[in-house]
């Protein structure tokens, strides 16, 4: 069966270049190029943006992004075994793909990219959430990216879009919805991946808002939310008591009852509290 480009099928690529999936790098590959092209389309119009792809692996999503017309792709991959496979894609799309063999947690990609920038990634869970929080909490807003199209475990995706009062509502929901508009755009069963993980996955698309919904310092907000949800069964007055000696007064000044629990407080309340505590 012909592929979306003139390159070999991904199963063959993995075999030729010896990229057997490693658990330690969270490698669960997408081998269906029609699916990776579909995910690429979920990132929106690619033709006038640079795309940052984190964790390309053997290049399924990279090929999807390029076949769908990305202006340029910068792919950052930690596993050096993937470099020769990715070099073949680079050769098939001259001038369109740059690959860096690096840890995305340690590299600032912005020097290699031109605005507007979109991010697309299928990453291991822990790296994905760590990068998501970093991308959502820079001091300056708008950030370097216009949108993020990211694969997560379905449970994590549900946490990103969760509303106050639900069990899934917490730090990820507040940070994501404070400065962006997140939507679950695709559900995937474990069988979509090789090897199949134990859990289902989902693609989340986050569009950066021109400005945050409410004013707050990102570091203070992050700290308040982390403390509030670290002990989510407790009333806010006890969960946050280490943050200020007069925490009851600060919570009241933010328009919240000190007896409420973090999961009942909307984003606006947490931002008001962050402003109170920043004073
Ligand atoms: N994008 C490919 C796909 O969809 O088939 C691979 C997905 S696999 C779930 C995750 C990829 O991220 C692997 O190739 C892994 O080596 C890479 N990776 C893991 N940690 C990384 C890190 N800190 N920086 C860059 N890449 C990383």
Short mmCIF file of C-alpha atoms and ligand atoms in Angstrom, two decimals:
data_model
loop_
_atom_site.label_atom_id
_atom_site.label_comp_id
_atom_site.label_asym_id
_atom_site.label_seq_id
_atom_site.Cartn_x
_atom_site.Cartn_y
_atom_site.Cartn_z
CA UNK A 1 0.00 0.00 0.00
CA UNK A 2 1.46 3.43 -0.89
CA UNK A 3 2.27 5.73 2.05
CA UNK A 4 1.39 9.46 2.36
CA UNK A 5 4.89 10.20 1.01
CA UNK A 6 7.43 8.20 -0.97
CA UNK A 7 9.14 6.93 2.16
CA UNK A 8 8.88 3.34 3.42
CA UNK A 9 6.14 2.22 5.85
CA UNK A 10 7.00 2.88 9.52
CA UNK A 11 7.25 -0.81 10.46
CA UNK A 12 10.00 -1.15 7.87
CA UNK A 13 11.71 2.05 9.10
CA UNK A 14 11.75 0.73 12.67
CA UNK A 15 13.26 -2.56 11.54
CA UNK A 16 15.85 -1.05 9.17
CA UNK A 17 17.09 1.47 11.74
CA UNK A 18 16.82 -0.82 14.80
CA UNK A 19 14.41 1.36 16.80
CA UNK A 20 12.71 -1.29 18.95
CA UNK A 21 10.52 0.61 21.44
CA UNK A 22 12.18 1.33 24.79
CA UNK A 23 9.98 1.56 27.88
CA UNK A 24 12.49 3.84 29.65
CA UNK A 25 11.88 6.53 26.97
CA UNK A 26 8.09 6.07 27.03
CA UNK A 27 8.12 4.85 23.44
CA UNK A 28 4.70 3.89 22.09
CA UNK A 29 4.79 4.63 18.38
CA UNK A 30 2.02 5.61 15.98
CA UNK A 31 2.56 3.57 12.82
CA UNK A 32 -0.56 4.49 10.85
CA UNK A 33 0.41 7.43 8.64
CA UNK A 34 -3.24 8.25 7.88
CA UNK A 35 -3.74 8.70 11.63
CA UNK A 36 -0.62 10.86 12.05
CA UNK A 37 -1.76 13.02 9.10
CA UNK A 38 -5.14 13.37 10.82
CA UNK A 39 -3.43 14.50 14.05
CA UNK A 40 -1.34 16.96 12.03
CA UNK A 41 -4.55 18.45 10.58
CA UNK A 42 -5.89 18.91 14.12
CA UNK A 43 -3.05 21.38 14.68
CA UNK A 44 -4.75 23.70 12.14
CA UNK A 45 -3.25 25.39 9.09
CA UNK A 46 0.43 24.43 9.03
CA UNK A 47 1.46 26.16 5.82
CA UNK A 48 2.24 29.51 7.39
CA UNK A 49 3.76 28.31 10.70
CA UNK A 50 6.93 26.75 12.03
CA UNK A 51 6.11 23.58 13.94
CA UNK A 52 7.97 22.43 17.01
CA UNK A 53 7.64 18.66 17.32
CA UNK A 54 8.91 17.09 20.52
CA UNK A 55 9.72 13.36 20.53
CA UNK A 56 9.41 12.44 16.82
CA UNK A 57 10.69 8.86 17.38
CA UNK A 58 10.75 7.06 14.00
CA UNK A 59 8.91 10.05 12.47
CA UNK A 60 5.23 9.10 12.04
CA UNK A 61 3.84 12.46 13.18
CA UNK A 62 6.78 14.31 11.55
CA UNK A 63 5.80 12.79 8.21
CA UNK A 64 2.15 13.69 8.86
CA UNK A 65 3.09 17.32 9.58
CA UNK A 66 5.26 17.59 6.45
CA UNK A 67 2.76 15.81 4.19
CA UNK A 68 0.08 18.23 5.43
CA UNK A 69 2.22 21.15 4.25
CA UNK A 70 4.06 22.47 7.33
CA UNK A 71 6.21 25.50 6.48
CA UNK A 72 9.04 24.09 8.61
CA UNK A 73 9.36 21.43 11.33
CA UNK A 74 11.90 21.49 14.16
CA UNK A 75 11.97 18.02 15.75
CA UNK A 76 13.70 17.39 19.08
CA UNK A 77 14.37 13.74 19.90
CA UNK A 78 16.34 12.37 22.85
CA UNK A 79 16.94 8.89 21.39
CA UNK A 80 19.99 8.93 19.08
CA UNK A 81 18.82 5.61 17.50
CA UNK A 82 16.11 7.61 15.68
CA UNK A 83 18.55 10.02 13.96
CA UNK A 84 19.20 7.98 10.79
CA UNK A 85 15.46 7.39 10.22
CA UNK A 86 14.75 11.09 10.71
CA UNK A 87 17.61 12.00 8.33
CA UNK A 88 15.76 10.13 5.55
CA UNK A 89 12.70 12.33 6.12
CA UNK A 90 14.94 15.42 6.10
CA UNK A 91 16.30 14.33 2.70
CA UNK A 92 12.79 13.74 1.32
CA UNK A 93 11.68 17.28 2.34
CA UNK A 94 14.72 19.47 1.60
CA UNK A 95 14.95 22.58 3.79
CA UNK A 96 11.73 21.73 5.64
CA UNK A 97 12.93 19.61 8.58
CA UNK A 98 15.60 20.23 11.22
CA UNK A 99 16.27 17.48 13.74
CA UNK A 100 18.05 18.04 17.04
CA UNK A 101 19.24 15.09 19.11
CA UNK A 102 18.53 16.58 22.55
CA UNK A 103 16.43 16.39 25.71
CA UNK A 104 13.48 18.74 25.20
CA UNK A 105 13.48 19.50 28.94
CA UNK A 106 16.93 21.00 28.62
CA UNK A 107 16.82 22.84 25.30
CA UNK A 108 15.31 26.22 24.45
CA UNK A 109 13.91 25.69 20.93
CA UNK A 110 12.93 29.31 20.27
CA UNK A 111 16.30 30.28 18.74
CA UNK A 112 15.64 27.73 15.97
CA UNK A 113 12.09 28.86 15.14
CA UNK A 114 10.37 31.76 13.36
CA UNK A 115 6.93 33.07 14.36
CA UNK A 116 4.14 32.07 14.16
CA UNK A 117 4.92 28.79 15.93
CA UNK A 118 2.69 25.78 16.65
CA UNK A 119 3.66 22.84 18.85
CA UNK A 120 2.73 19.20 18.14
CA UNK A 121 3.86 16.23 20.21
CA UNK A 122 3.20 12.69 21.27
CA UNK A 123 5.32 12.46 24.40
CA UNK A 124 5.69 10.21 27.43
CA UNK A 125 3.19 11.29 30.09
CA UNK A 126 5.64 12.80 32.60
CA UNK A 127 7.61 14.78 29.99
CA UNK A 128 4.37 15.97 28.35
CA UNK A 129 2.85 17.38 31.55
CA UNK A 130 6.16 18.97 32.63
CA UNK A 131 6.50 20.73 29.25
CA UNK A 132 2.81 21.72 29.23
CA UNK A 133 3.16 23.45 32.61
CA UNK A 134 6.33 25.23 31.44
CA UNK A 135 4.67 26.36 28.20
CA UNK A 136 1.70 27.72 30.19
CA UNK A 137 3.62 29.59 32.89
CA UNK A 138 6.15 31.97 31.29
CA UNK A 139 6.25 35.45 32.89
CA UNK A 140 5.33 37.11 29.58
CA UNK A 141 2.10 36.44 27.67
CA UNK A 142 1.37 35.71 24.80
CA UNK A 143 3.93 32.88 24.74
CA UNK A 144 6.22 31.80 21.88
CA UNK A 145 3.52 29.39 20.63
CA UNK A 146 0.11 29.97 19.06
CA UNK A 147 -1.27 26.51 19.75
CA UNK A 148 -0.29 23.18 21.31
CA UNK A 149 -1.57 19.89 19.90
CA UNK A 150 -0.54 17.23 22.37
CA UNK A 151 -1.19 13.55 23.00
CA UNK A 152 -1.91 12.57 26.61
CA UNK A 153 -3.30 9.66 28.55
CA UNK A 154 -7.08 10.20 28.35
CA UNK A 155 -7.25 10.74 32.11
CA UNK A 156 -4.70 13.58 31.88
CA UNK A 157 -6.57 15.11 28.91
CA UNK A 158 -9.74 15.09 31.04
CA UNK A 159 -7.85 16.88 33.82
CA UNK A 160 -6.80 19.62 31.37
CA UNK A 161 -10.40 20.40 30.35
CA UNK A 162 -12.05 19.72 33.75
CA UNK A 163 -14.51 22.17 35.31
CA UNK A 164 -14.69 23.28 38.99
CA UNK A 165 -16.53 20.84 41.24
CA UNK A 166 -15.36 17.76 39.34
CA UNK A 167 -12.83 15.23 40.60
CA UNK A 168 -10.51 15.91 37.64
CA UNK A 169 -10.37 19.68 38.35
CA UNK A 170 -6.97 20.78 39.62
CA UNK A 171 -3.66 22.41 38.73
CA UNK A 172 -3.64 21.31 35.08
CA UNK A 173 -7.20 22.60 34.47
CA UNK A 174 -6.50 25.96 36.08
CA UNK A 175 -3.16 26.61 34.37
CA UNK A 176 -4.51 25.43 30.99
CA UNK A 177 -7.79 27.34 31.06
CA UNK A 178 -6.34 30.50 32.61
CA UNK A 179 -4.28 31.39 29.55
CA UNK A 180 -5.54 29.07 26.82
CA UNK A 181 -8.60 27.42 25.40
CA UNK A 182 -8.13 23.62 25.65
CA UNK A 183 -10.29 21.07 23.82
CA UNK A 184 -10.11 17.29 23.49
CA UNK A 185 -10.09 16.81 19.71
CA UNK A 186 -9.45 13.07 19.29
CA UNK A 187 -9.75 9.90 21.37
CA UNK A 188 -7.43 6.97 20.65
CA UNK A 189 -7.62 3.40 21.88
CA UNK A 190 -4.43 1.66 23.09
CA UNK A 191 -4.31 -0.37 19.83
CA UNK A 192 -3.45 2.79 17.87
CA UNK A 193 0.09 2.49 19.33
CA UNK A 194 2.92 -0.02 19.00
CA UNK A 195 3.44 -1.40 21.56
CA UNK A 196 -0.08 -0.80 22.93
CA UNK A 197 -0.02 1.01 26.30
CA UNK A 198 -2.35 -0.06 29.14
CA UNK A 199 -4.51 3.08 28.93
CA UNK A 200 -6.43 5.06 26.29
CA UNK A 201 -5.11 8.36 24.96
CA UNK A 202 -6.49 11.63 23.68
CA UNK A 203 -5.22 14.56 21.67
CA UNK A 204 -5.72 17.96 23.30
CA UNK A 205 -5.57 21.18 21.29
CA UNK A 206 -4.81 24.31 23.31
CA UNK A 207 -5.09 27.71 21.65
CA UNK A 208 -3.23 30.51 23.44
CA UNK A 209 -5.52 33.38 24.47
CA UNK A 210 -4.28 36.88 23.51
CA UNK A 211 -4.20 37.62 27.24
CA UNK A 212 -4.86 35.60 30.41
CA UNK A 213 -8.53 35.45 31.47
CA UNK A 214 -7.65 37.09 34.83
CA UNK A 215 -4.60 38.94 36.04
CA UNK A 216 -2.11 36.95 38.18
CA UNK A 217 1.60 36.30 38.49
CA UNK A 218 2.19 32.82 37.01
CA UNK A 219 4.68 31.74 39.69
CA UNK A 220 2.40 32.80 42.56
CA UNK A 221 -0.66 31.23 40.91
CA UNK A 222 1.23 27.99 40.29
CA UNK A 223 2.30 27.90 43.96
CA UNK A 224 -1.19 28.63 45.35
CA UNK A 225 -2.84 26.07 43.10
CA UNK A 226 -0.19 23.42 43.87
CA UNK A 227 -0.68 23.97 47.63
CA UNK A 228 -4.49 24.05 47.35
CA UNK A 229 -4.74 20.77 45.44
CA UNK A 230 -1.91 19.01 47.22
CA UNK A 231 -4.38 18.45 50.03
CA UNK A 232 -7.59 18.66 48.06
CA UNK A 233 -9.79 17.16 50.80
CA UNK A 234 -8.80 19.95 53.22
CA UNK A 235 -10.41 23.36 53.56
CA UNK A 236 -8.42 26.09 51.82
CA UNK A 237 -7.54 27.74 55.16
CA UNK A 238 -5.55 24.66 56.23
CA UNK A 239 -4.26 23.65 52.78
CA UNK A 240 -2.78 27.14 52.27
CA UNK A 241 -1.74 28.03 55.81
CA UNK A 242 1.98 27.80 55.06
CA UNK A 243 1.68 30.54 52.40
CA UNK A 244 0.85 33.48 54.75
CA UNK A 245 0.40 34.01 58.50
CA UNK A 246 -2.94 35.81 57.88
CA UNK A 247 -4.20 33.33 55.28
CA UNK A 248 -7.87 33.54 56.40
CA UNK A 249 -7.93 37.30 55.75
CA UNK A 250 -6.23 36.88 52.37
CA UNK A 251 -8.71 34.20 51.29
CA UNK A 252 -11.63 36.40 52.38
CA UNK A 253 -10.13 39.43 50.59
CA UNK A 254 -10.05 37.31 47.41
CA UNK A 255 -13.80 36.77 47.78
CA UNK A 256 -13.54 33.10 48.79
CA UNK A 257 -14.77 31.34 51.94
CA UNK A 258 -11.78 29.93 53.88
CA UNK A 259 -13.85 26.81 54.54
CA UNK A 260 -14.15 25.98 50.81
CA UNK A 261 -12.10 23.23 49.22
CA UNK A 262 -9.81 23.92 46.27
CA UNK A 263 -11.95 21.92 43.84
CA UNK A 264 -14.90 24.29 44.40
CA UNK A 265 -12.93 27.46 43.58
CA UNK A 266 -13.07 28.72 39.96
CA UNK A 267 -10.00 30.05 38.12
CA UNK A 268 -11.05 33.63 38.83
CA UNK A 269 -10.92 32.92 42.59
CA UNK A 270 -7.44 31.41 42.41
CA UNK A 271 -6.21 34.40 40.40
CA UNK A 272 -7.69 36.83 42.98
CA UNK A 273 -5.96 34.84 45.71
CA UNK A 274 -2.65 34.91 43.81
CA UNK A 275 -2.97 38.72 43.52
CA UNK A 276 -3.66 38.98 47.28
CA UNK A 277 -0.66 36.81 48.11
CA UNK A 278 1.65 38.66 45.69
CA UNK A 279 1.12 41.92 47.59
N1 LIG B 1 6.11 10.89 17.90
C1 LIG B 1 6.36 9.47 17.76
C2 LIG B 1 5.08 8.76 17.41
O1 LIG B 1 4.02 9.39 17.57
O2 LIG B 1 5.12 7.61 17.01
C3 LIG B 1 6.97 8.88 19.02
C4 LIG B 1 6.09 8.94 20.24
S1 LIG B 1 6.76 8.18 21.70
C5 LIG B 1 5.28 8.13 22.71
C6 LIG B 1 7.63 9.46 22.56
C7 LIG B 1 8.94 9.93 21.93
O3 LIG B 1 9.49 10.96 22.76
C8 LIG B 1 10.00 8.84 21.85
O4 LIG B 1 10.58 8.84 20.56
C9 LIG B 1 11.03 9.23 22.92
O5 LIG B 1 12.34 8.80 22.61
C10 LIG B 1 10.89 10.74 22.92
N2 LIG B 1 11.30 11.39 24.17
C11 LIG B 1 11.11 10.94 25.43
N3 LIG B 1 11.59 11.82 26.32
C12 LIG B 1 12.07 12.88 25.60
C13 LIG B 1 12.69 14.10 25.94
N4 LIG B 1 12.90 14.43 27.22
N5 LIG B 1 13.07 14.94 24.95
C14 LIG B 1 12.86 14.60 23.65
N6 LIG B 1 12.29 13.45 23.27
C15 LIG B 1 11.89 12.59 24.21
#
